[in-house]
XYZ file of N, CA and C in Angstrom:
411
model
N 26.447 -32.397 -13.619
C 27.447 -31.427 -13.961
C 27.370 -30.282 -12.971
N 28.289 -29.702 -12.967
C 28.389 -28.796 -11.614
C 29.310 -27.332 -11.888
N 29.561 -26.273 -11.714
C 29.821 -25.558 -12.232
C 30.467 -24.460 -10.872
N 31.706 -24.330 -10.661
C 31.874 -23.015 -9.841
C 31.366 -22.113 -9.733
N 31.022 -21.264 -8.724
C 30.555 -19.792 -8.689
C 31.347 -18.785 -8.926
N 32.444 -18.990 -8.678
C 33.560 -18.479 -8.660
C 34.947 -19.356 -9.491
N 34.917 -18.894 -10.656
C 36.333 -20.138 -11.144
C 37.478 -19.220 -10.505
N 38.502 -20.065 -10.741
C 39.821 -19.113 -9.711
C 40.401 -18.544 -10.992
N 39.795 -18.995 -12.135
C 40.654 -18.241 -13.094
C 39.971 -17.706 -14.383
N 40.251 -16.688 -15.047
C 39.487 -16.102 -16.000
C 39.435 -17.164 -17.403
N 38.589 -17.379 -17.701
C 38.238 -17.988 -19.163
C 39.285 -17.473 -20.190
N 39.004 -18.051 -21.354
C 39.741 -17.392 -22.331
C 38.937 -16.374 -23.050
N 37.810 -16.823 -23.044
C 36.728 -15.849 -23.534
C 36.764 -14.326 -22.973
N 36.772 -14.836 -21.330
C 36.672 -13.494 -20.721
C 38.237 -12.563 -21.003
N 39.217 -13.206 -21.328
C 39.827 -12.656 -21.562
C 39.947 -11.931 -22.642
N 39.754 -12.677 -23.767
C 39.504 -11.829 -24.879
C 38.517 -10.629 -24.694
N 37.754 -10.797 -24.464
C 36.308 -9.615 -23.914
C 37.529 -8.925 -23.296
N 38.042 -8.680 -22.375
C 38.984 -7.832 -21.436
C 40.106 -6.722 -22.368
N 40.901 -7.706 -23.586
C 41.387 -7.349 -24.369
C 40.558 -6.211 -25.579
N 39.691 -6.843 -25.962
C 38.639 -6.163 -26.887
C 38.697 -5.028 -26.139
N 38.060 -5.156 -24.772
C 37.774 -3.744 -24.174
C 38.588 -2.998 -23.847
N 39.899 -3.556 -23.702
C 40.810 -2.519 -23.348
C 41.625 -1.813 -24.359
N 41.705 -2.130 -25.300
C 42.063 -1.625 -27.152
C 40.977 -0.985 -27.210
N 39.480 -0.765 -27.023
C 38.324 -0.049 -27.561
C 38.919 1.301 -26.450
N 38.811 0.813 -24.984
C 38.810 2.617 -24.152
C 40.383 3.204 -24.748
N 41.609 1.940 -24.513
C 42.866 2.754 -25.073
C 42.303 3.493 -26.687
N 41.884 3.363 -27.276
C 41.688 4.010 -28.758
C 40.931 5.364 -28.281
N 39.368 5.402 -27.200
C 38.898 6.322 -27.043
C 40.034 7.136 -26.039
N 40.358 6.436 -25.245
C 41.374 7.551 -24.238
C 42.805 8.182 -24.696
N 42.906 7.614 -25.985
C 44.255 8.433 -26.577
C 43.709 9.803 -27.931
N 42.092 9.345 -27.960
C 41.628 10.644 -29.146
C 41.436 11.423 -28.004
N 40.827 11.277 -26.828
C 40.088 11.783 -25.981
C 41.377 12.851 -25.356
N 42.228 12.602 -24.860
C 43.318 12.994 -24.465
C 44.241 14.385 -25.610
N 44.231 13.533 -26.986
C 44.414 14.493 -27.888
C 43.649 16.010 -27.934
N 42.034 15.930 -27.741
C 41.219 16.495 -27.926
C 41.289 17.364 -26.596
N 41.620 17.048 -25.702
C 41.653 18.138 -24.213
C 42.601 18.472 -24.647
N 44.334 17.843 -25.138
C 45.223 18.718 -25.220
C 44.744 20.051 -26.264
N 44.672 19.551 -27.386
C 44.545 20.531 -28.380
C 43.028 21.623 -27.899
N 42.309 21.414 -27.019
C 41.421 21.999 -26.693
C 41.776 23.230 -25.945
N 43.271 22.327 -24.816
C 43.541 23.440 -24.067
C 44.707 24.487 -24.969
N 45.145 23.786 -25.789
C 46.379 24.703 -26.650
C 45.505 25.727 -27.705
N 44.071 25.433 -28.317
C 43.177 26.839 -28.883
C 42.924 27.522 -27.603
N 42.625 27.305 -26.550
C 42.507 28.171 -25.693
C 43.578 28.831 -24.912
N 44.799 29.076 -25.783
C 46.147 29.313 -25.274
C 46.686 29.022 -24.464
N 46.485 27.893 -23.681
C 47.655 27.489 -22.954
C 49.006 26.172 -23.142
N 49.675 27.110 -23.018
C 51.267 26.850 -23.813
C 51.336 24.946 -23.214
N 51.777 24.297 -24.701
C 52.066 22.515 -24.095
C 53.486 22.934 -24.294
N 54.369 23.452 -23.846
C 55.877 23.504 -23.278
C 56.014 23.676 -21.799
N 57.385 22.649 -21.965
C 58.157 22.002 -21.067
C 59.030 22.334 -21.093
N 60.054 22.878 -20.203
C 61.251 23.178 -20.304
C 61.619 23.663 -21.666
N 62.555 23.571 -22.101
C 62.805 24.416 -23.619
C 61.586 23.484 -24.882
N 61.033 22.311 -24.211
C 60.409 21.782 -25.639
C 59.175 21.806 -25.677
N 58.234 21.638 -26.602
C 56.987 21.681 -26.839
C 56.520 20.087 -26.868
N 55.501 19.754 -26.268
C 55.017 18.681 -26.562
C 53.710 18.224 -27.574
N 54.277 17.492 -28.721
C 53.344 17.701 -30.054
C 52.315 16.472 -29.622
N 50.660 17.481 -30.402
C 49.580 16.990 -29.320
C 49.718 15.503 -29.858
N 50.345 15.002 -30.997
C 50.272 13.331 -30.976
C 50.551 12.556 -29.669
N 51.915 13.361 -29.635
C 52.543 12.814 -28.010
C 51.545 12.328 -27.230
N 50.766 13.318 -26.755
C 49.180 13.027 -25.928
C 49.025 11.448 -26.278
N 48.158 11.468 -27.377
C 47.921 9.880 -28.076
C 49.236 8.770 -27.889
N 50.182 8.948 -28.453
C 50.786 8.001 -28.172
C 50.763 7.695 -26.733
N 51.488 8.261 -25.657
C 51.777 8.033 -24.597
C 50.473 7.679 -24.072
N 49.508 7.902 -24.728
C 48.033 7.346 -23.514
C 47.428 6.021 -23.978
N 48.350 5.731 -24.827
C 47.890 4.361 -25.786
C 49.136 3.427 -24.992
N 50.092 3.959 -24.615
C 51.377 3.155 -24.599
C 50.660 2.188 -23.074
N 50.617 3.662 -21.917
C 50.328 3.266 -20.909
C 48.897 2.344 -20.316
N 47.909 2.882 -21.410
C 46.769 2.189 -21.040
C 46.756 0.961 -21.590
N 47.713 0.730 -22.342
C 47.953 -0.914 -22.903
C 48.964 -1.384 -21.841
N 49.548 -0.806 -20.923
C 50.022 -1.676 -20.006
C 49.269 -1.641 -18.826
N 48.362 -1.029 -18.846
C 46.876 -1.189 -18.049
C 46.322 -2.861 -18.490
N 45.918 -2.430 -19.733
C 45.570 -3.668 -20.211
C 46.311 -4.858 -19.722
N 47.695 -4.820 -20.055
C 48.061 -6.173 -19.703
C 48.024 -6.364 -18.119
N 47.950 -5.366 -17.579
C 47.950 -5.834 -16.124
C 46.698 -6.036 -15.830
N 45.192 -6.075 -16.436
C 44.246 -6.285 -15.967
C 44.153 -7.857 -16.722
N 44.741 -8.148 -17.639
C 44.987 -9.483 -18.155
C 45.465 -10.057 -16.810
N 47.194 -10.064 -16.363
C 47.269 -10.921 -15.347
C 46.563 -10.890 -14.158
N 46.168 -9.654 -13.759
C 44.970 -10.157 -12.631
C 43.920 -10.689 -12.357
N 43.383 -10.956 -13.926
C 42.224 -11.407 -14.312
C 42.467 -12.888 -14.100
N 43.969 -13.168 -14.728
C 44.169 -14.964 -14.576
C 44.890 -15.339 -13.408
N 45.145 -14.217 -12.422
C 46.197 -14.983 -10.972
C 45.447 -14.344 -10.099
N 44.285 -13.215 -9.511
C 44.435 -12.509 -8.322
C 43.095 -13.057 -7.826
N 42.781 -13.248 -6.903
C 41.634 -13.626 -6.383
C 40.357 -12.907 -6.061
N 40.904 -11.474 -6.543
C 39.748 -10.652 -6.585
C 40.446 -9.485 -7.528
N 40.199 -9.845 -8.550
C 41.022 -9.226 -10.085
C 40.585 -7.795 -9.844
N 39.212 -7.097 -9.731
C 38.741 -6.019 -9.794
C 39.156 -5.061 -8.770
N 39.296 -5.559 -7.863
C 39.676 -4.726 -6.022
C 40.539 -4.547 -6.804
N 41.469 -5.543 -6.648
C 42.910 -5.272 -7.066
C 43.422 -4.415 -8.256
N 42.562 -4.412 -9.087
C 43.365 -3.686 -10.204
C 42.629 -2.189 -10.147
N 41.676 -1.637 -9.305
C 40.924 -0.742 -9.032
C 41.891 0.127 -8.462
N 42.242 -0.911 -7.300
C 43.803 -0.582 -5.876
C 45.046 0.600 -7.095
N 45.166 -0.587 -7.522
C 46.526 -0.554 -7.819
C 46.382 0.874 -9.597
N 45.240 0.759 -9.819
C 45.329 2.058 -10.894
C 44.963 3.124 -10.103
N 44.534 3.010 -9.548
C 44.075 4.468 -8.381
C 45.744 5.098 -8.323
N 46.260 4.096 -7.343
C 47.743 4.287 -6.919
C 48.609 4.686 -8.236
N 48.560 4.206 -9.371
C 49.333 4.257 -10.496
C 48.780 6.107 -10.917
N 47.630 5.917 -11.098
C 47.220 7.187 -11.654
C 47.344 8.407 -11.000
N 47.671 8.325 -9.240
C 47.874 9.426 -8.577
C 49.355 9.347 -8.520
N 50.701 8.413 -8.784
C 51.646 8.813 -9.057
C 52.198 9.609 -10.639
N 50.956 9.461 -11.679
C 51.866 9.809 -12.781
C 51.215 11.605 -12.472
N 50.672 11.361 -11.399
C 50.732 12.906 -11.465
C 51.355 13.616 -11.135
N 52.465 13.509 -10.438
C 53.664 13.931 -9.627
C 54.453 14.327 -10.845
N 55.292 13.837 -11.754
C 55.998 14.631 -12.676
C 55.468 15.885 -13.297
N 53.991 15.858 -13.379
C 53.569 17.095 -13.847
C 53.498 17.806 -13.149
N 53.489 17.809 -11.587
C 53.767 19.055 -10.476
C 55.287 19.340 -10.534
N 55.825 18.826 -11.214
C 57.410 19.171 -10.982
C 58.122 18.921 -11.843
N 57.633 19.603 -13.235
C 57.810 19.779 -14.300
C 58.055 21.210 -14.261
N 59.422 21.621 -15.008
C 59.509 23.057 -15.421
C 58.521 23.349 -16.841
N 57.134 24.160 -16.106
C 56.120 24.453 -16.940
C 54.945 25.557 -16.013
N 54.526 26.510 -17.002
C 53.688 26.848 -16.339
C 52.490 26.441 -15.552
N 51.475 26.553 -14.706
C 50.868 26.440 -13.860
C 49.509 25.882 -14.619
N 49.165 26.415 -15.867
C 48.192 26.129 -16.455
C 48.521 24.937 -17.680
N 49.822 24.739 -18.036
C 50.026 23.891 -18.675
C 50.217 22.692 -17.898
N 50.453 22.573 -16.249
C 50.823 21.455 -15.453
C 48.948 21.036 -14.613
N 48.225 22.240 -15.042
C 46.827 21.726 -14.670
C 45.909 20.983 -15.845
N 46.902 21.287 -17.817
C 45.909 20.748 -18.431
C 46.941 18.974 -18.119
N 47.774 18.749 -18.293
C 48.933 17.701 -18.549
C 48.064 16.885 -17.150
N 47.650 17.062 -15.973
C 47.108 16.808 -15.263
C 45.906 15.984 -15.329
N 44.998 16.992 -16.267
C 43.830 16.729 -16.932
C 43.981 15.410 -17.362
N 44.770 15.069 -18.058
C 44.673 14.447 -19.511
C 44.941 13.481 -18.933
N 45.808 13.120 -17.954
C 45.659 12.042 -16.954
C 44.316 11.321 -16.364
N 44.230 12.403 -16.089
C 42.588 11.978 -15.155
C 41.754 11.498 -16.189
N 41.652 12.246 -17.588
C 40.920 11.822 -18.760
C 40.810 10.256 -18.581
N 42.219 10.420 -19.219
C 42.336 8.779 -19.693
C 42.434 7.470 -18.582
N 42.283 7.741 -16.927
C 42.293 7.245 -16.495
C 40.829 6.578 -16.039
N 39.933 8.146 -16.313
C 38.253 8.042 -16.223
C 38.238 6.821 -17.204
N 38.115 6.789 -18.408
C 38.074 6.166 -19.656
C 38.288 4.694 -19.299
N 39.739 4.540 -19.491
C 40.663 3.178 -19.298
C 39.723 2.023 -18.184
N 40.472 2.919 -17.034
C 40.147 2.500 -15.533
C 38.569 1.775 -15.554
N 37.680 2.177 -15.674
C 36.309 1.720 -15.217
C 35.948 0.697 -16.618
N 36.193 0.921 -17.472
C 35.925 0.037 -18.741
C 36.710 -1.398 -18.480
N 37.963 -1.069 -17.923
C 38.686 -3.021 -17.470
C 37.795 -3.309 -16.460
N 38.121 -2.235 -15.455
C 37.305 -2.623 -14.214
C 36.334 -3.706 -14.532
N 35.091 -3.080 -15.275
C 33.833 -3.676 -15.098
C 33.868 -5.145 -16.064
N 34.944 -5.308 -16.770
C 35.074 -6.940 -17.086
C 35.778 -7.903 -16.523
N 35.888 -7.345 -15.168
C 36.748 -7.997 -14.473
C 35.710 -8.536 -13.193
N 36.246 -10.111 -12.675
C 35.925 -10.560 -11.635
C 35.291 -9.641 -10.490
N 34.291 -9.658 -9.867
C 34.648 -8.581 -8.525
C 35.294 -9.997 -7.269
């Protein structure tokens, strides 16, 4: 019996493991995210945007929405890319330094576009390295 060193494609197992893990950091990176927002809003700085306020659930939802399409994209790279981890390392780096651009150019103050910033980076610390490390290198 003989066994690849390398299979070209992720198990089902490993996939599930991938899934597990990426529902466990999305759950920590959408409290985690909540908790800087509302951290930075006791320490007065305003979560409005243009005429609206953004309610700190928002935080959570939206960091659950996106890091589950993290997830699924570390799913298909896991079962098509030949080096799942580079690649999905690549490509969230790139993802995570564009969602920062709307918050520089957002009608908002300066300290509300450095926490909205934050909360990015939060959940990207979180997300990002937790698929990473169940993934192929």
């Amino acid at each position: 019996m003989t066994t690849a060193a390398n299979p070209p494609h992720a198990t089902r197992s490993a996939i599930g493991a991938l899934i597990l893990t990426g529902v466990i950091a999305t759950a920590a990176a959408s409290v985690a995210t909540v908790a800087v927002a509302a951290a930075g809003h006791a320490a007065g700085i305003s979560l409005g945007v243009g005429d609206d306020t953004i309610p700190l659930s928002g935080f959570g939802l939206l960091t659950a929405a996106f890091s589950l399409v993290g997830v699924l994209l570390a799913v298909l790279l896991a079962r098509f890319a030949r080096r799942p981890r580079r690649t999905f390392v690549l490509v969230t780096v790139v993802l995570t330094a564009l969602s920062l651009v709307p918050d520089l150019l957002i009608d908002a103050a300066a300290a509300t576009k450095a926490l909205l910033i934050l909360t990015h980076l939060v959940a990207a610390a979180i997300v990002v390295p937790a698929l990473a490390r169940r993934l192929a290198a």
